[in-house]
Coordinates of C-alpha atoms and ligand atoms in Angstrom, one line a residue:
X24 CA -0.4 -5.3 -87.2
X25 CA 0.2 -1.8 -87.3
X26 CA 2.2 -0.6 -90.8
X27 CA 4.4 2.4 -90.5
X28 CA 6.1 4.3 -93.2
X29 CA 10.4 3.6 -92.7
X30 CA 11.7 7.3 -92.5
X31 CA 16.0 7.8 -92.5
X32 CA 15.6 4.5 -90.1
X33 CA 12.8 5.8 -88.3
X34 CA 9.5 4.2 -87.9
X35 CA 7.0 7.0 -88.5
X36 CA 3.7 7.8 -85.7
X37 CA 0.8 9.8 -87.0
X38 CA -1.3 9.9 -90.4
X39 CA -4.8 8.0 -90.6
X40 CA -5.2 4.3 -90.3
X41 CA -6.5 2.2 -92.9
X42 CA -8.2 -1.3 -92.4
X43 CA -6.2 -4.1 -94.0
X44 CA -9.2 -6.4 -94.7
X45 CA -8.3 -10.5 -95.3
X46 CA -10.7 -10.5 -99.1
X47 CA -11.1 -13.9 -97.7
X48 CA -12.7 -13.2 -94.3
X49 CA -14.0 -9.9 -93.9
X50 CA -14.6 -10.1 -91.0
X51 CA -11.1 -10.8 -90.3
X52 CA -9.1 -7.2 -90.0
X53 CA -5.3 -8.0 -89.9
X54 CA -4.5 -4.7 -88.5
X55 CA -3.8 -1.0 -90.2
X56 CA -2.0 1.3 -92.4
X57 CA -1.4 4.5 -91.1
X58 CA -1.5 7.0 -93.9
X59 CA 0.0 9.8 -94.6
X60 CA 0.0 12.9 -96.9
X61 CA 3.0 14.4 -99.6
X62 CA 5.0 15.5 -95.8
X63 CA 5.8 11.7 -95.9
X64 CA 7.2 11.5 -99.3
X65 CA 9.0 14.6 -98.8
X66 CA 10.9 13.6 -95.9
X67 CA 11.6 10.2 -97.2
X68 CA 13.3 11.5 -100.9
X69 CA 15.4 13.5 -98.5
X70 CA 16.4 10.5 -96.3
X71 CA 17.5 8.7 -99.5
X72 CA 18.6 11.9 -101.3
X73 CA 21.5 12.8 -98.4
X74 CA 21.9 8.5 -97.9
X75 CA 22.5 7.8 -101.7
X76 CA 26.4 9.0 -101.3
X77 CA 27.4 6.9 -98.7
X78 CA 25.4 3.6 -100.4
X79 CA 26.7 4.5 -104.0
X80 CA 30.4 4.2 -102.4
X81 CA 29.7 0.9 -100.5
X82 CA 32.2 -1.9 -101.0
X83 CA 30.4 -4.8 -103.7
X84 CA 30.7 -7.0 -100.6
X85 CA 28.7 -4.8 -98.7
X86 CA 26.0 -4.5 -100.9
X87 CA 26.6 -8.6 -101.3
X88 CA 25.9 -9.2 -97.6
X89 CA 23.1 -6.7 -97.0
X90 CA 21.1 -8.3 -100.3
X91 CA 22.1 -11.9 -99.0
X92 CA 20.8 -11.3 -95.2
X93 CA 17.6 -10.2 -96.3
X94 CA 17.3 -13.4 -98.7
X95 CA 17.7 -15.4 -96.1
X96 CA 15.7 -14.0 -93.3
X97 CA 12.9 -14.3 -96.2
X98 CA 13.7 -18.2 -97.5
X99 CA 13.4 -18.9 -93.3
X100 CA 10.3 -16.6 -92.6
X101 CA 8.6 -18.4 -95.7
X102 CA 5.6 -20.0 -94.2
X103 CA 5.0 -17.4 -92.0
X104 CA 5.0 -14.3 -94.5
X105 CA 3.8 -16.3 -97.1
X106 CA 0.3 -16.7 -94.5
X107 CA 0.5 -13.4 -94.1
X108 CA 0.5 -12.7 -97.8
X109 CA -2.3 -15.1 -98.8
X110 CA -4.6 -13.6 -95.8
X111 CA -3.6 -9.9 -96.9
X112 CA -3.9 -10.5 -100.6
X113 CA -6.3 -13.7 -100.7
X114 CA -4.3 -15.9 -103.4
X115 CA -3.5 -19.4 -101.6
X116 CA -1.3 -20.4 -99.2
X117 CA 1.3 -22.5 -101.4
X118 CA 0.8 -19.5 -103.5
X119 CA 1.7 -16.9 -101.0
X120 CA 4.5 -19.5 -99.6
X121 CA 6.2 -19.7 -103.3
X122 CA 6.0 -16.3 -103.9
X123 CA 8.0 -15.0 -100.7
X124 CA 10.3 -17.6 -101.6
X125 CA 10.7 -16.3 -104.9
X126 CA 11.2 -13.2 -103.1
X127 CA 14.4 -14.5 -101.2
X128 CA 15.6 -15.5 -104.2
X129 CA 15.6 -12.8 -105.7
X130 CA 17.4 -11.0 -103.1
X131 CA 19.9 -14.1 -103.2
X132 CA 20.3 -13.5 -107.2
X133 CA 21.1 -10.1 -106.8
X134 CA 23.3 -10.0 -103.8
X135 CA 25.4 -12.0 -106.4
X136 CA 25.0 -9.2 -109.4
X137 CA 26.2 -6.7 -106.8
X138 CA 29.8 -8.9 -106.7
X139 CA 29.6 -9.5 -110.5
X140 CA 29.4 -5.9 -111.9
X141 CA 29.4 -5.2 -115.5
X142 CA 31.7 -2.4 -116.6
X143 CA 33.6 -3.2 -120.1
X144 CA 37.3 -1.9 -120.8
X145 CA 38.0 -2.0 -124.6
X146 CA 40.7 -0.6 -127.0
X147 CA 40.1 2.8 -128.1
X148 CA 40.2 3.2 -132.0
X149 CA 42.6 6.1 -131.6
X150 CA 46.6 5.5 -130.5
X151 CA 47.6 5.2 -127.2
X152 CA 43.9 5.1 -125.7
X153 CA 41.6 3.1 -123.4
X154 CA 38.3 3.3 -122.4
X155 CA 36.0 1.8 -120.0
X156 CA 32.6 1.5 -119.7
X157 CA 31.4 1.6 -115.9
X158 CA 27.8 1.5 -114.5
X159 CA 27.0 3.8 -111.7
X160 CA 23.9 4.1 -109.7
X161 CA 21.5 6.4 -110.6
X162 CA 21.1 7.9 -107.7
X163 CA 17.6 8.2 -105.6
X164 CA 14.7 5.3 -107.1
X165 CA 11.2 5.8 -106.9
X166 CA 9.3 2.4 -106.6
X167 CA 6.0 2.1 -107.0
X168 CA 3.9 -1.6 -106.6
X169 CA 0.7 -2.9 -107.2
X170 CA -1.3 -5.5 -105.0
X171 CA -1.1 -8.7 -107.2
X172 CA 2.5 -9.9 -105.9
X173 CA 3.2 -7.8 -102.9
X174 CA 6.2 -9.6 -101.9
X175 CA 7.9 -10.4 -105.0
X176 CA 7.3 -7.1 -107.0
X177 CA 8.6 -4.8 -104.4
X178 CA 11.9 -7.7 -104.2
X179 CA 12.4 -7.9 -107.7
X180 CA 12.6 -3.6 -107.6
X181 CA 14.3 -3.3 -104.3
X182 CA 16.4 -5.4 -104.8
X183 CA 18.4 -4.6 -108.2
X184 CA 18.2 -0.8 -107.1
X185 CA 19.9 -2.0 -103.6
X186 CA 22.4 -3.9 -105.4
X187 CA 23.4 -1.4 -108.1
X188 CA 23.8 1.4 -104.9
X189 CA 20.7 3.3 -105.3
X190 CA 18.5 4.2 -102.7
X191 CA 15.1 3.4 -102.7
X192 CA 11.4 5.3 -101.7
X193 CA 9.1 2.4 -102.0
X194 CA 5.4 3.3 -102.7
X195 CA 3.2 0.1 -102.3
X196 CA -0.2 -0.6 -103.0
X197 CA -2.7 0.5 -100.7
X198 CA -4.4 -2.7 -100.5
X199 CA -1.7 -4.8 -99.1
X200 CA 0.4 -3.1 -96.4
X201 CA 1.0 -5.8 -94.5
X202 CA 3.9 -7.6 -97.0
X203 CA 5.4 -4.2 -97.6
X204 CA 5.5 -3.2 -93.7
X205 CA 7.5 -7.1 -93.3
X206 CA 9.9 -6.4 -96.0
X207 CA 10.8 -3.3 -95.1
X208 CA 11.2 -4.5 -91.6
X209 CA 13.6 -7.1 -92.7
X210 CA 15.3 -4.4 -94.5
X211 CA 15.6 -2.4 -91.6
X212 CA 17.7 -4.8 -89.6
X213 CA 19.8 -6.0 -92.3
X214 CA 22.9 -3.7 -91.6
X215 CA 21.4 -1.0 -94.6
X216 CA 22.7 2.5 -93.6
X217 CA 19.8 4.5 -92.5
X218 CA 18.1 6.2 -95.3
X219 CA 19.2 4.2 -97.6
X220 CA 15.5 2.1 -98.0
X221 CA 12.7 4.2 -97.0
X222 CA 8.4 3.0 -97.0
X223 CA 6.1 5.2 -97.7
X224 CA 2.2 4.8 -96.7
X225 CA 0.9 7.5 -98.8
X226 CA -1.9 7.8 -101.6
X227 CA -0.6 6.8 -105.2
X228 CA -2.3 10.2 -106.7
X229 CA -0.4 12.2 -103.6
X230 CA 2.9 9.7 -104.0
X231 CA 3.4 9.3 -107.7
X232 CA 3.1 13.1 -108.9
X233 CA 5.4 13.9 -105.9
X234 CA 7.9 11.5 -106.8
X235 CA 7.8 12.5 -110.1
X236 CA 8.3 16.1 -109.7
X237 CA 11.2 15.8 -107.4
X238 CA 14.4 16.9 -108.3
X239 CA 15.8 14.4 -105.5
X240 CA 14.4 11.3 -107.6
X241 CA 16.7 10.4 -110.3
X242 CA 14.1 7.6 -111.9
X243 CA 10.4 5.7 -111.1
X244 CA 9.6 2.3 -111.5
X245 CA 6.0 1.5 -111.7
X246 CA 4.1 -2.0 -111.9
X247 CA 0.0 -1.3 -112.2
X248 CA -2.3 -0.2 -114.3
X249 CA -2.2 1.2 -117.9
X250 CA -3.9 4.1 -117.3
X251 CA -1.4 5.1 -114.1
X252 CA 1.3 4.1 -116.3
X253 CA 0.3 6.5 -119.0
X254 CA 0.0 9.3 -116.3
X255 CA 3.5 8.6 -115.5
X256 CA 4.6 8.3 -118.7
X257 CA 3.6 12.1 -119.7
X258 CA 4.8 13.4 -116.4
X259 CA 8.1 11.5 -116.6
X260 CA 8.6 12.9 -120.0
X261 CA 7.8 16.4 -119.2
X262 CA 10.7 15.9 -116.4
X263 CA 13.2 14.0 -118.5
X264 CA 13.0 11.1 -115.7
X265 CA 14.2 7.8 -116.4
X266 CA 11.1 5.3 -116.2
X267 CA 10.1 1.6 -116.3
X268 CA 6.2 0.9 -116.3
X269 CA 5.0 -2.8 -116.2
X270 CA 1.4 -2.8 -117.3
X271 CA -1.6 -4.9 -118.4
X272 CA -1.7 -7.8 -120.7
X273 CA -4.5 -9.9 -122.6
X274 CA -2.1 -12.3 -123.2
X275 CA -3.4 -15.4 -125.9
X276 CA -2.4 -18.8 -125.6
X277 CA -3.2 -20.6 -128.8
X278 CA -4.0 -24.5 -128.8
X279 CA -3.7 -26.3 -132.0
X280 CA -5.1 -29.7 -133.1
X281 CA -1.9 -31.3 -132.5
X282 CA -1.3 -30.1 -129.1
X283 CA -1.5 -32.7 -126.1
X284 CA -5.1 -32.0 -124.4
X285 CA -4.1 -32.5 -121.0
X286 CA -0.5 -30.1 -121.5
X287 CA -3.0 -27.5 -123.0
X288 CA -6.0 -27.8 -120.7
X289 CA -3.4 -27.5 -118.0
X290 CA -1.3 -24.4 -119.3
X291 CA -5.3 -22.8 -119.9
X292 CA -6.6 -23.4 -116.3
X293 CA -2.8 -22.4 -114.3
X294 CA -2.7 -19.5 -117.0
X295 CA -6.3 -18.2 -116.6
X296 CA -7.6 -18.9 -113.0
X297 CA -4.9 -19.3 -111.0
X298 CA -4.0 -16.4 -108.7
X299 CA -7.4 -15.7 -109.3
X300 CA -6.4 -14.1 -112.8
X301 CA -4.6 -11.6 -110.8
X302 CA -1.6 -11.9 -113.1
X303 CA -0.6 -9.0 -115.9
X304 CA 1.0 -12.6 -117.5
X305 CA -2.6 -14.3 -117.4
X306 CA -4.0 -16.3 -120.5
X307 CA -6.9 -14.1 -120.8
X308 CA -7.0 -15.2 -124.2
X309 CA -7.2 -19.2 -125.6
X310 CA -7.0 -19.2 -129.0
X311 CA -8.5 -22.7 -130.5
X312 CA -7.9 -24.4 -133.9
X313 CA -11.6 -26.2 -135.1
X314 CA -10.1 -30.0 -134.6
X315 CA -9.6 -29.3 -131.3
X316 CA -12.1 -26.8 -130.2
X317 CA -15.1 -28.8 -128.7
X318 CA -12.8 -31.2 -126.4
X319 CA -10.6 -28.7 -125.3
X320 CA -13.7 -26.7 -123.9
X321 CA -15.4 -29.5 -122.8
X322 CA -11.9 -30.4 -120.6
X323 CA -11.6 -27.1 -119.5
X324 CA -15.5 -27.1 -118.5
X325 CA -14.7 -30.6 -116.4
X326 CA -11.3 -29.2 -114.6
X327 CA -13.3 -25.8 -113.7
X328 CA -16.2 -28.0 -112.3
X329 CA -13.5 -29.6 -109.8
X330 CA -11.2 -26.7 -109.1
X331 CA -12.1 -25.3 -105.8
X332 CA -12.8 -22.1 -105.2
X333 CA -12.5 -20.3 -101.3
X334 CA -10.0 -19.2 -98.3
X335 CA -7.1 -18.7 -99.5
X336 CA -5.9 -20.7 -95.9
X337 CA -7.8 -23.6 -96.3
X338 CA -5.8 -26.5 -97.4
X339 CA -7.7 -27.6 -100.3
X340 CA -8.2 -24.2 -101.5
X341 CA -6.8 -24.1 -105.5
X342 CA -8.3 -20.4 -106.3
X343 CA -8.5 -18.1 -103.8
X344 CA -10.6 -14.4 -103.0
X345 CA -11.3 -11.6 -105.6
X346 CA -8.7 -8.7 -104.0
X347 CA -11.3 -6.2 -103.0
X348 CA -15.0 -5.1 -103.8
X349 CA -14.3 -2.9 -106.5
X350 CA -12.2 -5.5 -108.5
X351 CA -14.7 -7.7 -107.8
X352 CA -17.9 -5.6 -109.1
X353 CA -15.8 -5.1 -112.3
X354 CA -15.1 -8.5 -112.8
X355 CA -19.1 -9.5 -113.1
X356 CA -19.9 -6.4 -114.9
X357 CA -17.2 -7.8 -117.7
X358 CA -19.0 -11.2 -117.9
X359 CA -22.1 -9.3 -118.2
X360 CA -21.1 -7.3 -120.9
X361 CA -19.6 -10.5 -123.0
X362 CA -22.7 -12.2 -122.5
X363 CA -24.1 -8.8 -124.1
X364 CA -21.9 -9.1 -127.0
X365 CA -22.8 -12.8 -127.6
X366 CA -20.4 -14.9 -125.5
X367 CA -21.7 -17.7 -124.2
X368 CA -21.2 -18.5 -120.2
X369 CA -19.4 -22.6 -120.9
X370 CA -18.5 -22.3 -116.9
X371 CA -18.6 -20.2 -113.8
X372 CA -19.0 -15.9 -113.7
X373 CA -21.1 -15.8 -110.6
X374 CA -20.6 -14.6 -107.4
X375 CA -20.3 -17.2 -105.0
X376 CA -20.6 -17.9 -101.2
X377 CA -18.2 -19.7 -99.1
X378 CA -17.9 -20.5 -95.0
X379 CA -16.3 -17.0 -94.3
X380 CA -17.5 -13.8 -96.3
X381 CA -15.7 -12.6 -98.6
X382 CA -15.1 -11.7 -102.7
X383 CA -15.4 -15.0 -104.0
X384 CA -16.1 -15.9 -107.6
X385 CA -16.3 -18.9 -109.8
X386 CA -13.9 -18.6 -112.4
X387 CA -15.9 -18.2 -115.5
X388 CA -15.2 -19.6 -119.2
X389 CA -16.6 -17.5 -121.9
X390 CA -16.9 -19.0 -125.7
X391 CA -18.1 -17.8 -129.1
X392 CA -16.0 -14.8 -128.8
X393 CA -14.3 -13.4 -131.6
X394 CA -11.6 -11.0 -131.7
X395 CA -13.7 -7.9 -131.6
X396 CA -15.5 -7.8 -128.9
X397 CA -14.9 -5.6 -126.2
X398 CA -14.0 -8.6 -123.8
X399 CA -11.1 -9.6 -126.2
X400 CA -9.7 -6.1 -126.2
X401 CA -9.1 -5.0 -122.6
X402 CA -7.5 -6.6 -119.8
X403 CA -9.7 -7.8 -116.9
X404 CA -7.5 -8.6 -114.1
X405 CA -10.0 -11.1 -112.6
X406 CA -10.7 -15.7 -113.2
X407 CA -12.5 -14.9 -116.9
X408 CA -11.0 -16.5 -120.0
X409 CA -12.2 -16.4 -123.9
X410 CA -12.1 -19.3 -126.0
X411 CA -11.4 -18.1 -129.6
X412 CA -12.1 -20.6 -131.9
X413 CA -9.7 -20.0 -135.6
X414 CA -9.2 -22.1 -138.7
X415 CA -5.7 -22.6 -138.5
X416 CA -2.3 -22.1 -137.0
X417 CA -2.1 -18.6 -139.5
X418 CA -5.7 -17.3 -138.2
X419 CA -4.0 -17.9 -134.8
X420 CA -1.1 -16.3 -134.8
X421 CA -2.7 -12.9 -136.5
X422 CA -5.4 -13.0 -133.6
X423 CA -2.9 -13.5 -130.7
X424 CA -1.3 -10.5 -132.0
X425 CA -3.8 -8.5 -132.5
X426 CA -3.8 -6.7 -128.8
X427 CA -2.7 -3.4 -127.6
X428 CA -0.7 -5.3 -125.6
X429 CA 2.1 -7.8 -125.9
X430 CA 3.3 -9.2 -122.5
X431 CA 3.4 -13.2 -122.7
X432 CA 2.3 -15.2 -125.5
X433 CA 1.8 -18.9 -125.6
X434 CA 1.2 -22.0 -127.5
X435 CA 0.3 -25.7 -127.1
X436 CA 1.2 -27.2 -130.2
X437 CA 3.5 -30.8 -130.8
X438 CA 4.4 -29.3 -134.1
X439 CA 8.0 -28.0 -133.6
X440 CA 7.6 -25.8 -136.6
X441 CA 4.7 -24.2 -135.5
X442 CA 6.8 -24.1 -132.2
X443 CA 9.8 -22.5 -133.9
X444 CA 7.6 -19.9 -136.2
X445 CA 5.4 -18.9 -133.0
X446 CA 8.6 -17.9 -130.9
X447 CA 9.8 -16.0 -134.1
X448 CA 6.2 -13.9 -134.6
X449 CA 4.6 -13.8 -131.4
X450 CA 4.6 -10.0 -130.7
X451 CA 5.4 -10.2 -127.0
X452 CA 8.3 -9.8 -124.5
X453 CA 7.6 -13.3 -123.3
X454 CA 6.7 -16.3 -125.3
X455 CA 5.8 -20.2 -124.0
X456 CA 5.6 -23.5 -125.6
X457 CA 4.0 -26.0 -123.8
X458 CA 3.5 -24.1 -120.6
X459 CA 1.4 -21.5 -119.1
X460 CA 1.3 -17.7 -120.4
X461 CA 2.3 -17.0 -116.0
X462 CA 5.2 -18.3 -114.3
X463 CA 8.6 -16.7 -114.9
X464 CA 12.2 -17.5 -113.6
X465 CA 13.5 -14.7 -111.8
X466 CA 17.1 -14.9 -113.4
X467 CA 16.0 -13.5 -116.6
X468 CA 14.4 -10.6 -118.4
X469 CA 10.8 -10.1 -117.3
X470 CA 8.5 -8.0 -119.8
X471 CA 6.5 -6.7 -123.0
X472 CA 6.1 -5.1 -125.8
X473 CA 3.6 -2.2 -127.0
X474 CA 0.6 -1.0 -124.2
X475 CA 2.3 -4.0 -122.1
X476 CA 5.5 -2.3 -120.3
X477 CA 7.8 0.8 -121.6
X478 CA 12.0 1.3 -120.6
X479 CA 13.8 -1.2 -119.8
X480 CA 13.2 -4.9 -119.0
X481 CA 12.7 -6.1 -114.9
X482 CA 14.9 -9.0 -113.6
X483 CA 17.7 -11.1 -114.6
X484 CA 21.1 -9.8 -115.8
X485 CA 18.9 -7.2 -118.0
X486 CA 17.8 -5.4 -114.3
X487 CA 21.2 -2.9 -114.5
X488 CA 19.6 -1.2 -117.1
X489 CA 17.3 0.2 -115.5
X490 CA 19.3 1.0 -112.5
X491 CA 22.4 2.2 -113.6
X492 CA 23.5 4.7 -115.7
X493 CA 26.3 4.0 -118.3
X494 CA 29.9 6.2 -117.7
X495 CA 32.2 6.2 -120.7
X496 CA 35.5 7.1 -119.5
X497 CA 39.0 7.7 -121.7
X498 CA 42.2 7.5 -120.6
X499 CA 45.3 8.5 -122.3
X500 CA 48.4 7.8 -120.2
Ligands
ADP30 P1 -4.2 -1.4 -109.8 O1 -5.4 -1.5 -110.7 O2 -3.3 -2.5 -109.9 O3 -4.5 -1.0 -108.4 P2 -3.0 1.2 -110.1 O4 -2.2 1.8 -111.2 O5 -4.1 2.0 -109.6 O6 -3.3 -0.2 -110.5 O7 -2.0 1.0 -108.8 C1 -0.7 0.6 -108.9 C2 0.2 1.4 -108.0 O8 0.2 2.7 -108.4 C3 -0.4 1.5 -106.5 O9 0.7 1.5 -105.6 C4 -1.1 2.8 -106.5 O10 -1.2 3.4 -105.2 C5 -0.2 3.6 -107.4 N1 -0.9 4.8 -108.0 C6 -2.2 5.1 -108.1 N2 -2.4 6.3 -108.7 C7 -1.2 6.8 -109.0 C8 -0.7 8.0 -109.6 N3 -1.5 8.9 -110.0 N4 0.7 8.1 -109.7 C9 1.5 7.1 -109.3 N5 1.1 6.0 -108.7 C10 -0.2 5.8 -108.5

């Protein structure tokens, strides 16, 4: 598979390949990137910059059928790109098959906000006056993704900018080239003017400043890490740009006596391990009441003992690959340095070996921790978990706050006061009862609070923030 940056409709030659490496296999080399420098980014704000007119003046059924064509091709292709996700990225098959589904629908939702609009007419306060509130595009969009959901990050951007008439330089993540190249390739043929989408295979450090600088790039949006995000942040600022930044989490999910062990076990293990951790919403955090402490670990302890660990093809795979070596590295070296602190290793946090090389680790359970500890305090992005143990619900909810961050927040609890109070207090921009800390609909706001996310919210109805600009218009007849 050879990936190409998408040019003003063109499929670029030239720049300098780079392996895309299955994490599960690595021997197995689905193909390359080929590379390129700023000259790429230039040329595609250009593309999008002289395309952005034509697209802002497109019909809402236009926009409607584009958004809708490439839904579909992506709920039909579902198997298909959802093996190439799980062999590019490593999480497992019904993994990578949900998530391009989740992907269609996304372009499905939004194909329908294109029709619905949003604009507001009201009575002026004056005499004889009317105004109305339109949303426009805001012009050219600068999207930047990470590697964790390579299909459905990039959708759930594209998407709402394509829908709202933007148009779109798409920046993905180095590691997974593959899931961009197929999107933008179903893009491509979906009846978009030319220019209108454009991929770039470029470095983020040449890509993000370049974007940013532009006077052709009315606004970034950026899923990764914090300390990107922060870069971003100051640059956007300097440039008055309009940004969105998703970042990290070390999300808690608090268990209480009264919870149901088997709901809370199972919201720890999805939350924590699944996706390999590789989720900003993951319960990195499980915050445990005393009655309840000792079974809860010990059930955790038995499900990690039977959750299998390998390919991310193999059917009975339930946690796939480590992305990459680096990741990977980091991962131990944060077990290690718990077990520094004084966490004790309950389960897993050593490398493992499977048929095929590749970054495989067993997902690791680390108790004893308290809120201090270095662990507790930054996000890992990898299958390790704290157990927190607290006195009661109040101990809980001051520790599950007490984060930098404040993406998802969860509770087990059969106490619908303790329910009700959580939802209230819980300093996030996502709270669950009863349910993992990850897994989102994709029909409503996606988000946080503090070191967690900045601008305005992803997804949903909520999306058009983001996207549009706001036009207040008065008419006197
Ligand atoms: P992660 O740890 O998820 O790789 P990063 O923040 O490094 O987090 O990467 C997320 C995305 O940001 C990727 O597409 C990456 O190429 C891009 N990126 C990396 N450095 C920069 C930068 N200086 N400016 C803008 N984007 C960047």
């Amino acid at each position: 598979m050879d990936c190409r940056s998408l040019v003003n409709g063109e499929w670029l030659e030239g720049g300098e390949p780079r392996p895309n490496i299955n994490p599960s296999d690595l021997d197995d080399v689905l193909g390359q990137a080929w590379v390129q420098g700023a000259e790429v980014v230039d040329a595609a704000m250009a593309a999008a910059h002289a395309a952005a007119p034509q697209w802002a003046a497109s019909t809402p059924q236009q926009r409607f059928e584009v958004l809708d064509r490439i839904g579909s091709e992506l709920l039909a292709r579902k198997d298909e790109l959802g093996r190439l996700l799980s062999r590019e990225e490593g999480k497992t098959l019904p993994e990578g098959v949900g998530e391009v589904a989740r992907a269609g629908q996304i372009f499905k939702f939004f194909a329908g906000e294109a029709v619905r609009g949003g604009g507001q007419h009201l009575d002026s306060v004056r005499p004889g006056l009317e105004v109305d509130v339109w949303r426009e595009p805001l012009g050219v969009v600068g999207l930047i993704t990470p590697w964790n959901f390579p299909m459905a990050i990039p959708a759930w951007k594209v998407a709402p900018a394509l829908a709202f008439g933007n148009a779109v330089v798409l920046k993905p993540a180095e590691l997974v080239p593959g899931c961009a190249w197929a999107l933008a390739d179903i893009i491509h043929r979906s009846g978009l003017p030319a220019g209108v989408f454009n991929l770039v295979y470029a470095r983020g450090a040449v890509a993000g400043p370049r974007l940013v600088e532009s006077q052709l790039v009315q606004g970034i949006s950026f899923t990764g890490s914090e300390a990107t995000g922060r870069q971003l942040a100051a640059a956007c600022g300097a440039q008055l740009k309009k940004l969105q930044l998703e970042m990290g989490g070390k999300n808690p999910l608090v268990v209480l006596d009264d919870a149901d062990l088997g709901t809370a076990v199972n919201a720890a293990i999805q939350g924590a391990f699944y996706s390999t951790g590789q989720r900003c919403t993951a319960s990195s955090r499980l915050i445990v009441t005393e009655g309840i402490h000792d079974r809860f670990v010990q059930a955790c302890v038995d499900a990690l003992r039977s959750t299998r660990v390998g390919h991310a093809l193999e059917a009975d795979t339930q946690i796939g690959p480590v992305v990459d070596a680096n990741q990977w590295r980091q991962n131990l070296d944060w077990v290690a340095r718990a077990e520094q602190e004084g966490a004790v290793r309950a389960f897993g946090g050593e490398r493992l070996a499977a048929r095929t090389p590749g970054f495989y680790m067993q997902p690791c359970l680390l108790t004893g921790t308290h809120p201090q500890m270095a662990i507790n305090r930054h996000e890992v992005f990898g299958p390790v978990a704290t157990v927190l143990r607290v006195s009661s619900y109040e101990e809980a909810l001051a520790v599950a706050n007490d984060t930098a961050y404040g993406l998802s927040s969860g509770i087990c609890t059969g106490s619908l006061k303790h329910a009700m109070d959580f939802r209230r207090r819980a300093q996030a921009g996502m709270v669950m009862v009863n349910v993992p800390t990850a897994g989102v609909d994709y029909h409503v706001p996606f988000g946080g609070r503090k070191a967690s996310s900045l601008g305005p919210r992803e997804q949903g109805a909520a999306a058009a923030e983001f996207y549009t600009t706001v036009k207040t218009c008065y008419l006197k007849a």
